[in-house]
Amino acid sequence: MLLIKTYIAQSAIEGVGVFAAEPIGKGASIWRLDLDFDRLIPMEKYEAAPPHLKELLDRYAYPSPDRPGFMVYEVDNGRFMNHSERPNTDFSQYGGATAIRNIAAAEEITCDYGEFFEDFARLHLAMA
């Protein structure tokens, strides 16, 4: 669940992205896993899902780094956060994220998917 005000807009990275609705200071907590707002989907449910739902989850969910056998699907704007090799957030501590520098209002909020999705680099190279 995002802990900051955001909005969705067209992204120069890909499709749409999530943007800061107000300035965010370096070190600010920006996200935490909140089971009231983030869904943990058992992998067996994912595997049994119809193709259109699997496509949605393939795009917007990721394997839970600390709960094997589950995928995390964020129901807020967090699911639109794009990957960057030089992100402005740190997701290396499971269950939470912080801003690693000041983020200006209207700036796209990015993260390194590899910090919480162990196989991202391999999958990304295979899809390239």
Protein backbone atom coordinates (compact mmCIF):
# COMPACT_ATOMS: atom_id res chain seq x y z
CA MET A 1 0.00 0.00 0.00
CA LEU A 2 1.39 3.35 -0.97
CA LEU A 3 1.78 5.70 2.00
CA ILE A 4 2.04 8.83 -0.15
CA LYS A 5 -0.30 10.74 -2.45
CA THR A 6 0.12 9.63 -6.07
CA TYR A 7 -1.57 9.70 -9.44
CA ILE A 8 -1.33 7.70 -12.66
CA ALA A 9 -0.16 9.28 -15.93
CA GLN A 10 1.61 8.40 -19.15
CA SER A 11 5.17 7.25 -18.52
CA ALA A 12 8.29 7.80 -20.61
CA ILE A 13 9.46 4.39 -19.32
CA GLU A 14 6.47 2.28 -20.39
CA GLY A 15 2.73 2.79 -20.74
CA VAL A 16 1.58 4.44 -17.56
CA GLY A 17 3.39 4.99 -14.30
CA VAL A 18 2.78 6.24 -10.79
CA PHE A 19 3.76 9.84 -10.03
CA ALA A 20 4.22 11.82 -6.83
CA ALA A 21 1.26 14.13 -6.19
CA GLU A 22 3.39 16.18 -3.77
CA PRO A 23 7.09 16.38 -2.89
CA ILE A 24 8.53 13.37 -1.04
CA GLY A 25 11.56 13.79 1.18
CA LYS A 26 14.59 11.52 1.14
CA GLY A 27 14.11 8.72 3.65
CA ALA A 28 10.31 8.97 3.71
CA SER A 29 8.41 5.70 3.99
CA ILE A 30 6.50 5.36 0.75
CA TRP A 31 5.12 1.80 0.77
CA ARG A 32 4.42 -1.10 3.09
CA LEU A 33 2.70 -4.43 2.65
CA ASP A 34 -0.77 -4.10 4.14
CA LEU A 35 -2.90 -7.21 3.86
CA ASP A 36 -6.07 -5.09 4.13
CA PHE A 37 -5.12 -3.39 0.84
CA ASP A 38 -2.63 -5.72 -0.87
CA ARG A 39 -3.73 -9.17 -1.98
CA LEU A 40 -1.69 -12.32 -1.47
CA ILE A 41 -2.76 -14.75 -4.18
CA PRO A 42 -1.84 -18.43 -3.73
CA MET A 43 0.14 -19.73 -6.71
CA GLU A 44 -2.33 -22.58 -7.17
CA LYS A 45 -5.11 -20.01 -7.67
CA TYR A 46 -2.92 -18.18 -10.19
CA GLU A 47 -2.20 -21.43 -12.05
CA ALA A 48 -5.93 -22.27 -12.19
CA ALA A 49 -7.00 -18.77 -13.28
CA PRO A 50 -8.46 -18.13 -16.74
CA PRO A 51 -6.02 -16.70 -19.32
CA HIS A 52 -7.26 -13.09 -19.08
CA LEU A 53 -6.73 -13.05 -15.30
CA LYS A 54 -3.29 -14.67 -15.59
CA GLU A 55 -2.31 -11.93 -18.09
CA LEU A 56 -3.38 -9.26 -15.59
CA LEU A 57 -1.39 -10.90 -12.80
CA ASP A 58 1.63 -11.44 -15.05
CA ARG A 59 1.71 -7.70 -15.66
CA TYR A 60 0.80 -6.30 -12.23
CA ALA A 61 1.69 -8.93 -9.61
CA TYR A 62 4.98 -10.44 -8.46
CA PRO A 63 6.09 -13.41 -6.36
CA SER A 64 6.05 -12.60 -2.65
CA PRO A 65 9.68 -12.36 -1.52
CA ASP A 66 8.90 -13.44 2.04
CA ARG A 67 5.83 -15.64 1.60
CA PRO A 68 6.76 -18.50 -0.74
CA GLY A 69 3.86 -19.83 -2.78
CA PHE A 70 2.08 -16.47 -3.02
CA MET A 71 1.93 -13.56 -5.46
CA VAL A 72 1.45 -9.95 -4.31
CA TYR A 73 -1.20 -7.93 -6.16
CA GLU A 74 -1.38 -4.30 -5.07
CA VAL A 75 -4.85 -2.81 -5.37
CA ASP A 76 -3.72 0.83 -5.27
CA ASN A 77 -1.52 2.84 -7.66
CA GLY A 78 1.54 0.88 -6.53
CA ARG A 79 0.86 -1.73 -9.20
CA PHE A 80 1.73 0.86 -11.85
CA MET A 81 5.26 1.51 -10.54
CA ASN A 82 7.80 1.01 -13.32
CA HIS A 83 11.24 -0.56 -13.10
CA SER A 84 14.38 1.56 -13.30
CA GLU A 85 18.06 0.70 -13.18
CA ARG A 86 18.42 3.96 -11.21
CA PRO A 87 15.27 4.03 -9.05
CA ASN A 88 14.29 6.76 -6.63
CA THR A 89 13.05 4.24 -4.04
CA ASP A 90 14.53 1.36 -2.04
CA PHE A 91 12.51 -1.85 -1.76
CA SER A 92 15.40 -4.00 -0.52
CA GLN A 93 13.79 -4.49 2.91
CA TYR A 94 10.81 -6.83 2.40
CA GLY A 95 7.52 -5.37 3.49
CA GLY A 96 8.48 -1.72 3.12
CA ALA A 97 10.10 0.93 0.92
CA THR A 98 11.64 4.37 1.31
CA ALA A 99 12.60 7.27 -0.93
CA ILE A 100 16.37 7.20 -1.51
CA ARG A 101 16.44 10.84 -2.56
CA ASN A 102 14.05 13.77 -2.70
CA ILE A 103 11.28 13.12 -5.23
CA ALA A 104 9.63 16.16 -6.78
CA ALA A 105 5.90 16.57 -7.23
CA ALA A 106 4.93 15.22 -10.70
CA GLU A 107 8.08 13.01 -10.84
CA GLU A 108 7.59 9.35 -11.70
CA ILE A 109 8.21 7.02 -8.76
CA THR A 110 10.36 4.05 -9.78
CA CYS A 111 11.84 0.96 -8.20
CA ASP A 112 14.27 -1.82 -9.01
CA TYR A 113 12.08 -4.91 -9.48
CA GLY A 114 15.11 -7.07 -8.71
CA GLU A 115 15.03 -5.91 -5.07
CA PHE A 116 11.84 -7.90 -4.40
CA PHE A 117 11.46 -10.18 -7.46
CA GLU A 118 14.46 -12.50 -7.38
CA ASP A 119 14.08 -13.83 -10.95
CA PHE A 120 13.25 -10.46 -12.53
CA ALA A 121 16.61 -10.04 -14.32
CA ARG A 122 16.42 -13.53 -15.86
CA LEU A 123 12.78 -13.09 -16.87
CA HIS A 124 13.44 -9.58 -18.22
CA LEU A 125 16.34 -10.84 -20.39
CA ALA A 126 14.24 -13.74 -21.68
CA MET A 127 11.44 -11.36 -22.72
CA ALA A 128 13.79 -8.80 -24.36
